Tab-separated table of C-alpha atoms in Angstrom:
chain	number	residue	atom	x	y	z
A	1	MET	CA	-83.430	-1.971	104.922
A	2	ASP	CA	-85.024	1.544	106.441
A	3	GLN	CA	-83.761	3.708	108.593
A	4	ILE	CA	-85.759	2.128	111.102
A	5	GLN	CA	-84.403	-0.878	110.708
A	6	ALA	CA	-80.570	0.170	110.548
A	7	MET	CA	-81.607	2.089	113.584
A	8	ARG	CA	-82.348	-0.913	115.752
A	9	ILE	CA	-79.801	-2.624	114.145
A	10	PHE	CA	-77.642	-0.643	115.910
A	11	VAL	CA	-79.112	0.068	119.136
A	12	ARG	CA	-79.102	-4.011	119.395
A	13	VAL	CA	-75.089	-3.907	118.521
A	14	VAL	CA	-74.826	-1.760	121.029
A	15	GLU	CA	-76.645	-3.675	123.555
A	16	ALA	CA	-75.214	-7.109	122.629
A	17	GLY	CA	-71.593	-5.699	122.640
A	18	THR	CA	-70.920	-7.657	119.442
A	19	PHE	CA	-71.881	-8.100	115.898
A	20	THR	CA	-72.667	-12.330	116.488
A	21	ARG	CA	-74.740	-11.346	119.507
A	22	ALA	CA	-76.810	-9.361	118.058
A	23	ALA	CA	-77.095	-10.680	114.465
A	24	ASP	CA	-78.178	-14.207	116.842
A	25	SER	CA	-80.675	-12.082	119.098
A	26	LEU	CA	-82.061	-10.632	115.790
A	27	ALA	CA	-82.061	-13.786	113.486
A	28	LEU	CA	-80.276	-12.012	110.774
A	29	PRO	CA	-77.189	-12.580	108.879
A	30	LYS	CA	-73.925	-11.157	110.670
A	31	GLY	CA	-72.531	-9.689	106.945
A	32	THR	CA	-76.090	-8.114	107.013
A	33	VAL	CA	-75.532	-6.578	110.426
A	34	THR	CA	-71.985	-5.102	109.256
A	35	LYS	CA	-72.887	-3.809	106.352
A	36	GLN	CA	-76.118	-2.292	107.997
A	37	ILE	CA	-73.723	-0.410	110.205
A	38	GLN	CA	-71.134	0.814	107.902
A	39	ALA	CA	-74.150	2.426	105.906
A	40	LEU	CA	-75.426	4.182	108.778
A	41	GLU	CA	-71.748	5.293	109.328
A	42	SER	CA	-71.670	6.385	105.872
A	43	ARG	CA	-74.915	8.205	105.775
A	44	LEU	CA	-74.400	10.136	108.669
A	45	ARG	CA	-70.836	10.521	108.081
A	46	VAL	CA	-69.324	9.489	111.539
A	47	LYS	CA	-67.721	6.599	113.571
A	48	LEU	CA	-70.112	5.192	115.668
A	49	LEU	CA	-68.630	2.073	116.621
A	50	ASN	CA	-65.251	1.086	117.298
A	51	ARG	CA	-64.576	-2.714	116.635
A	52	THR	CA	-62.126	-4.833	117.981
A	53	THR	CA	-61.954	-8.858	117.190
A	54	ARG	CA	-63.894	-9.291	120.821
A	55	ARG	CA	-66.234	-6.563	121.482
A	56	VAL	CA	-67.552	-3.455	120.126
A	57	THR	CA	-67.600	-0.047	122.049
A	58	VAL	CA	-69.102	3.055	121.687
A	59	THR	CA	-67.457	5.983	120.133
A	60	PRO	CA	-68.696	9.681	121.679
A	61	ASP	CA	-70.839	10.025	118.525
A	62	GLY	CA	-72.292	6.691	118.763
A	63	ALA	CA	-73.316	7.177	122.587
A	64	ALA	CA	-75.020	10.215	121.994
A	65	TYR	CA	-76.780	8.648	118.553
A	66	PHE	CA	-77.538	5.310	120.686
A	67	GLU	CA	-79.282	7.487	123.743
A	68	ARG	CA	-81.313	9.589	120.913
A	69	ALA	CA	-81.989	6.284	118.859
A	70	ALA	CA	-82.969	4.403	121.746
A	71	ARG	CA	-85.656	6.566	122.997
A	72	LEU	CA	-86.864	7.202	119.839
A	73	LEU	CA	-87.754	4.139	118.897
A	74	ASN	CA	-89.392	3.469	122.364
A	75	ASP	CA	-91.738	6.336	121.330
A	76	PHE	CA	-91.964	5.116	118.490
A	77	ASP	CA	-93.290	1.595	119.426
A	78	ASP	CA	-95.042	2.739	121.651
A	79	MET	CA	-97.023	5.261	118.858
A	80	GLU	CA	-97.537	2.015	116.815
A	81	ALA	CA	-99.365	-0.035	119.699
A	82	SER	CA	-101.752	3.028	120.966
A	83	MET	CA	-102.599	3.275	116.959
A	84	THR	CA	-103.699	-0.392	116.797
A	85	ASN	CA	-104.883	-2.940	118.789
A	86	ALA	CA	-102.112	-4.631	120.261
A	87	GLN	CA	-102.877	-3.016	123.760
A	88	ALA	CA	-105.683	-6.064	123.308
A	89	ASN	CA	-104.575	-8.235	122.079
A	90	PRO	CA	-100.531	-7.925	122.084
A	91	THR	CA	-98.583	-9.628	119.306
A	92	GLY	CA	-94.983	-10.336	118.734
A	93	ARG	CA	-92.049	-12.102	120.370
A	94	LEU	CA	-91.770	-12.456	123.612
A	95	ARG	CA	-87.958	-13.111	125.609
A	96	ILE	CA	-88.662	-14.679	129.001
A	97	ASP	CA	-85.759	-16.639	131.027
A	98	VAL	CA	-86.740	-18.862	134.045
A	99	GLY	CA	-85.291	-20.825	136.247
A	100	THR	CA	-85.402	-24.615	135.664
A	101	SER	CA	-87.685	-25.526	138.683
A	102	VAL	CA	-90.190	-23.088	138.179
A	103	ALA	CA	-89.942	-23.538	134.301
A	104	GLN	CA	-90.472	-27.537	134.860
A	105	GLN	CA	-93.023	-27.637	137.954
A	106	ILE	CA	-94.653	-23.985	137.162
A	107	ILE	CA	-94.441	-22.098	133.954
A	108	LEU	CA	-94.553	-24.758	131.260
A	109	PRO	CA	-97.585	-27.179	132.716
A	110	ASN	CA	-99.664	-23.874	132.683
A	111	LEU	CA	-98.608	-21.885	129.279
A	112	ALA	CA	-101.016	-23.163	127.411
A	113	SER	CA	-103.475	-21.179	129.088
A	114	PHE	CA	-101.236	-17.947	128.472
A	115	CYS	CA	-101.282	-19.231	124.933
A	116	ASP	CA	-104.674	-19.591	124.697
A	117	ARG	CA	-105.288	-15.965	126.007
A	118	TYR	CA	-102.738	-14.224	123.983
A	119	PRO	CA	-102.718	-16.549	120.581
A	120	GLU	CA	-100.894	-14.074	118.650
A	121	ILE	CA	-98.071	-13.766	120.798
A	122	GLN	CA	-94.812	-15.989	120.087
A	123	VAL	CA	-92.807	-16.948	123.412
A	124	ASP	CA	-89.164	-17.772	123.186
A	125	LEU	CA	-88.572	-19.061	126.835
A	126	GLY	CA	-85.186	-19.505	128.086
A	127	VAL	CA	-84.678	-21.933	130.869
A	128	SER	CA	-81.140	-21.873	132.980
A	129	ASP	CA	-80.584	-21.197	136.327
A	130	ARG	CA	-77.563	-18.499	134.737
A	131	THR	CA	-78.239	-14.991	135.922
A	132	VAL	CA	-78.678	-13.414	132.568
A	133	ASP	CA	-78.025	-9.795	131.201
A	134	LEU	CA	-81.736	-8.379	130.151
A	135	ILE	CA	-79.926	-5.818	128.012
A	136	SER	CA	-77.264	-7.780	126.457
A	137	ASP	CA	-78.975	-11.063	125.692
A	138	ASN	CA	-82.326	-9.310	124.586
A	139	VAL	CA	-84.396	-10.974	126.759
A	140	ASP	CA	-87.371	-9.023	127.930
A	141	CYS	CA	-88.344	-10.403	131.260
A	142	VAL	CA	-86.949	-13.378	133.645
A	143	ILE	CA	-87.742	-14.457	137.316
A	144	ARG	CA	-85.955	-14.576	139.691
A	145	ALA	CA	-85.612	-15.990	143.086
A	146	GLY	CA	-83.500	-13.425	145.604
A	147	GLU	CA	-83.415	-9.719	146.513
A	148	LEU	CA	-82.736	-7.517	143.663
A	149	SER	CA	-78.954	-5.742	142.671
A	150	ASP	CA	-79.924	-4.076	139.975
A	151	GLN	CA	-81.884	-1.303	140.489
A	152	SER	CA	-81.811	-0.040	137.143
A	153	LEU	CA	-84.641	-3.148	136.601
A	154	VAL	CA	-88.229	-2.761	136.781
A	155	ALA	CA	-89.360	-5.885	139.356
A	156	ARG	CA	-92.741	-6.968	140.427
A	157	ARG	CA	-92.772	-9.085	143.368
A	158	ILE	CA	-95.167	-12.554	142.836
A	159	GLY	CA	-94.400	-14.905	145.309
A	160	THR	CA	-91.848	-16.370	148.096
A	161	LEU	CA	-89.381	-19.703	147.907
A	162	HIS	CA	-89.398	-21.510	150.880
A	163	PHE	CA	-87.167	-24.276	151.571
A	164	VAL	CA	-87.072	-27.339	153.647
A	165	THR	CA	-83.567	-29.705	154.972
A	166	VAL	CA	-84.201	-33.524	153.248
A	167	ALA	CA	-82.377	-36.263	152.557
A	168	SER	CA	-83.259	-39.385	150.945
A	169	PRO	CA	-83.972	-42.965	152.267
A	170	ALA	CA	-81.211	-44.545	151.751
A	171	TYR	CA	-78.863	-42.032	152.854
A	172	ILE	CA	-80.799	-41.729	156.457
A	173	LYS	CA	-80.179	-45.612	156.979
A	174	ARG	CA	-76.433	-45.237	156.303
A	175	TYR	CA	-75.744	-42.156	157.962
A	176	GLY	CA	-78.685	-41.409	160.372
A	177	ALA	CA	-80.360	-37.746	160.375
A	178	PRO	CA	-78.677	-34.941	161.736
A	179	GLN	CA	-79.728	-33.632	165.771
A	180	HIS	CA	-77.866	-30.402	165.141
A	181	PRO	CA	-76.730	-28.494	162.207
A	182	ASN	CA	-73.434	-29.056	163.755
A	183	ASP	CA	-73.618	-32.421	163.314
A	184	ILE	CA	-73.290	-31.809	159.457
A	185	GLU	CA	-69.340	-31.039	159.326
A	186	LYS	CA	-69.026	-33.525	161.618
A	187	ARG	CA	-70.326	-36.739	160.117
A	188	HIS	CA	-72.472	-35.893	157.332
A	189	HIS	CA	-72.530	-35.023	153.849
A	190	VAL	CA	-74.081	-32.466	151.750
A	191	VAL	CA	-75.029	-32.033	147.637
A	192	SER	CA	-73.719	-28.740	147.418
A	193	TYR	CA	-74.917	-25.760	144.715
A	194	PHE	CA	-72.726	-23.244	143.036
A	195	SER	CA	-73.589	-20.474	140.911
A	196	GLY	CA	-73.081	-21.399	137.140
A	197	THR	CA	-71.915	-17.816	136.673
A	198	THR	CA	-69.698	-16.825	139.741
A	199	ARG	CA	-68.795	-20.669	140.748
A	200	ARG	CA	-69.317	-19.615	144.313
A	201	VAL	CA	-70.890	-22.438	147.043
A	202	TYR	CA	-74.238	-21.029	148.277
A	203	PRO	CA	-73.904	-22.280	151.497
A	204	HIS	CA	-76.091	-23.949	154.065
A	205	GLU	CA	-78.494	-21.740	156.532
A	206	PHE	CA	-79.933	-22.574	159.597
A	207	LYS	CA	-82.052	-20.139	161.696
A	208	LYS	CA	-83.864	-21.201	165.248
A	209	GLY	CA	-85.082	-18.214	167.344
A	210	ASP	CA	-81.670	-15.793	168.172
A	211	GLU	CA	-79.730	-18.702	166.686
A	212	TYR	CA	-78.277	-18.455	163.131
A	213	ILE	CA	-75.886	-21.408	161.661
A	214	GLU	CA	-73.653	-20.933	157.855
A	215	LEU	CA	-72.149	-23.779	156.413
A	216	ASN	CA	-71.248	-25.343	153.716
A	217	GLY	CA	-70.603	-28.564	155.049
A	218	PRO	CA	-68.556	-31.846	153.438
A	219	TYR	CA	-69.745	-32.940	149.850
A	220	ARG	CA	-68.885	-35.821	147.188
A	221	VAL	CA	-71.275	-33.957	144.471
A	222	SER	CA	-71.627	-30.415	143.758
A	223	VAL	CA	-74.184	-29.204	140.893
A	224	ASN	CA	-75.420	-25.866	139.485
A	225	GLU	CA	-78.736	-26.256	138.516
A	226	SER	CA	-81.583	-27.002	140.665
A	227	ASN	CA	-83.430	-30.518	138.741
A	228	ALA	CA	-79.502	-32.060	138.379
A	229	HIS	CA	-79.364	-30.686	142.651
A	230	MET	CA	-82.834	-32.606	143.591
A	231	THR	CA	-81.753	-35.382	141.585
A	232	ALA	CA	-78.531	-35.782	143.693
A	233	VAL	CA	-80.319	-35.638	146.500
A	234	LEU	CA	-82.677	-38.490	145.588
A	235	ALA	CA	-79.696	-40.523	144.591
A	236	GLY	CA	-78.004	-40.655	148.403
A	237	PHE	CA	-74.935	-38.483	148.134
A	238	GLY	CA	-76.172	-36.172	151.158
A	239	LEU	CA	-78.867	-33.552	152.391
A	240	SER	CA	-79.330	-30.666	151.481
A	241	GLN	CA	-81.776	-27.497	151.432
A	242	CYS	CA	-84.703	-28.015	148.847
A	243	ILE	CA	-87.189	-25.443	147.638
A	244	THR	CA	-90.690	-26.392	149.251
A	245	PHE	CA	-93.149	-26.695	146.116
A	246	THR	CA	-90.338	-29.544	144.650
A	247	ALA	CA	-89.442	-31.047	147.342
A	248	GLU	CA	-92.686	-31.801	148.846
A	249	PRO	CA	-94.661	-34.230	146.785
A	250	LEU	CA	-91.367	-35.854	147.316
A	251	LEU	CA	-92.137	-36.488	151.266
A	252	GLU	CA	-95.663	-36.783	150.501
A	253	SER	CA	-94.609	-40.257	148.694
A	254	GLY	CA	-91.491	-41.176	150.787
A	255	GLU	CA	-88.469	-40.379	147.939
A	256	LEU	CA	-87.516	-37.700	150.847
A	257	ILE	CA	-87.268	-37.675	154.371
A	258	GLU	CA	-87.295	-34.253	156.150
A	259	VAL	CA	-84.626	-33.185	158.560
A	260	LEU	CA	-83.862	-30.226	161.303
A	261	ALA	CA	-87.243	-29.821	160.934
A	262	ASP	CA	-87.051	-26.983	163.836
A	263	TRP	CA	-83.982	-24.933	161.832
A	264	GLN	CA	-85.383	-23.034	158.618
A	265	ARG	CA	-84.016	-20.924	156.157
A	266	ASP	CA	-84.958	-17.297	155.479
A	267	PRO	CA	-87.325	-17.358	152.492
A	268	LEU	CA	-86.252	-16.035	149.186
A	269	PRO	CA	-89.076	-13.545	146.874
A	270	ILE	CA	-89.605	-14.416	143.725
A	271	HIS	CA	-89.877	-11.719	141.582
A	272	VAL	CA	-90.783	-10.643	137.538
A	273	VAL	CA	-87.915	-8.288	136.353
A	274	TYR	CA	-87.422	-6.590	132.971
A	275	PRO	CA	-85.797	-3.310	131.749
A	276	PRO	CA	-87.722	-0.246	132.604
A	277	ASN	CA	-87.531	0.442	128.441
A	278	ARG	CA	-90.680	-2.974	127.943
A	279	HIS	CA	-92.803	-1.488	130.646
A	280	LEU	CA	-94.897	-0.093	128.444
A	281	SER	CA	-95.209	-3.097	126.336
A	282	ALA	CA	-98.613	-4.515	125.517
A	283	LYS	CA	-96.890	-8.065	125.931
A	284	VAL	CA	-94.539	-8.115	128.614
A	285	ARG	CA	-97.586	-6.394	130.580
A	286	ALA	CA	-99.528	-9.239	129.510
A	287	PHE	CA	-96.877	-11.802	130.389
A	288	VAL	CA	-96.410	-10.346	133.857
A	289	ASP	CA	-99.882	-9.803	135.173
A	290	TRP	CA	-100.459	-14.128	133.864
A	291	ALA	CA	-97.382	-15.057	136.036
A	292	ALA	CA	-98.374	-12.817	138.698
A	293	GLU	CA	-101.477	-14.892	138.468
A	294	LEU	CA	-100.191	-17.931	138.604
A	295	PHE	CA	-97.740	-17.722	141.010
A	296	ALA	CA	-101.221	-15.751	143.850
A	297	LYS	CA	-103.185	-19.610	143.229
A	298	ASN	CA	-100.162	-21.550	144.171
A	299	PRO	CA	-100.064	-21.337	147.871
A	300	ARG	CA	-96.475	-23.205	148.145
A	301	LEU	CA	-95.117	-19.650	146.421
A	302	GLN	CA	-96.806	-17.212	148.718
A	303	LYS	CA	-95.858	-15.826	152.110
A	304	ARG	CA	-96.143	-17.824	155.209
């Protein structure tokens, strides 16, 4: 392998934090990655990484080399793209991560149009409600709802998630419909949703005028994935607040019933997010523009 490839491997190891994760993301044997790092250190005559059984850390020399190598690789990729037709015809492997409901109901049903428009892009679509680390997981961009916590990332707002409080007809028949949010903690069950990363339970939130109520409510079932969450609500385990674009077809079919319609939950912004070093990537730009166009066509995902 040439020096550019060895440099790419080193940068990926630093970003991933382990040789195993770096090898997996590069689709290379771990032994190859290890040998390339050893050869690079031998050629440079410096120790770049401190190795432990679980993780690698960067030495001071390694940190300096990483900073310059990452910048050089970005410049090299930009130069390559500018000298080819990559801007008009983006190519390569595009790694995307999307939440399960958005993937199942919005992205996948329409992804063929993206693939037809950009036939040279190979899409790796990660589907999970878990928050990924774009750098260490080597992901080009993600679509996520909620306020952004990492200000180092670049984000483009493409839509808005709205919520509706619902329950199944079987649940309503058995327990009745709550007339006020406080009724939930007295004589109802909820289907609870918790973070797959932090295990934190997300509370149910209700607003009506100046009144705001936040509660968790007693539950028999708690899940950490949005499709499972909806399935549990349909099965009658409790009432819950669900994404509007998922719930509305089920409300229209009578499989769900809206409750507490006068009480609303604040909507959440939807962003497509990517690392700052990907802002000039033609394939990332192509996907961001396509996703913004797709979401703009869906009235359930825009501001009301």
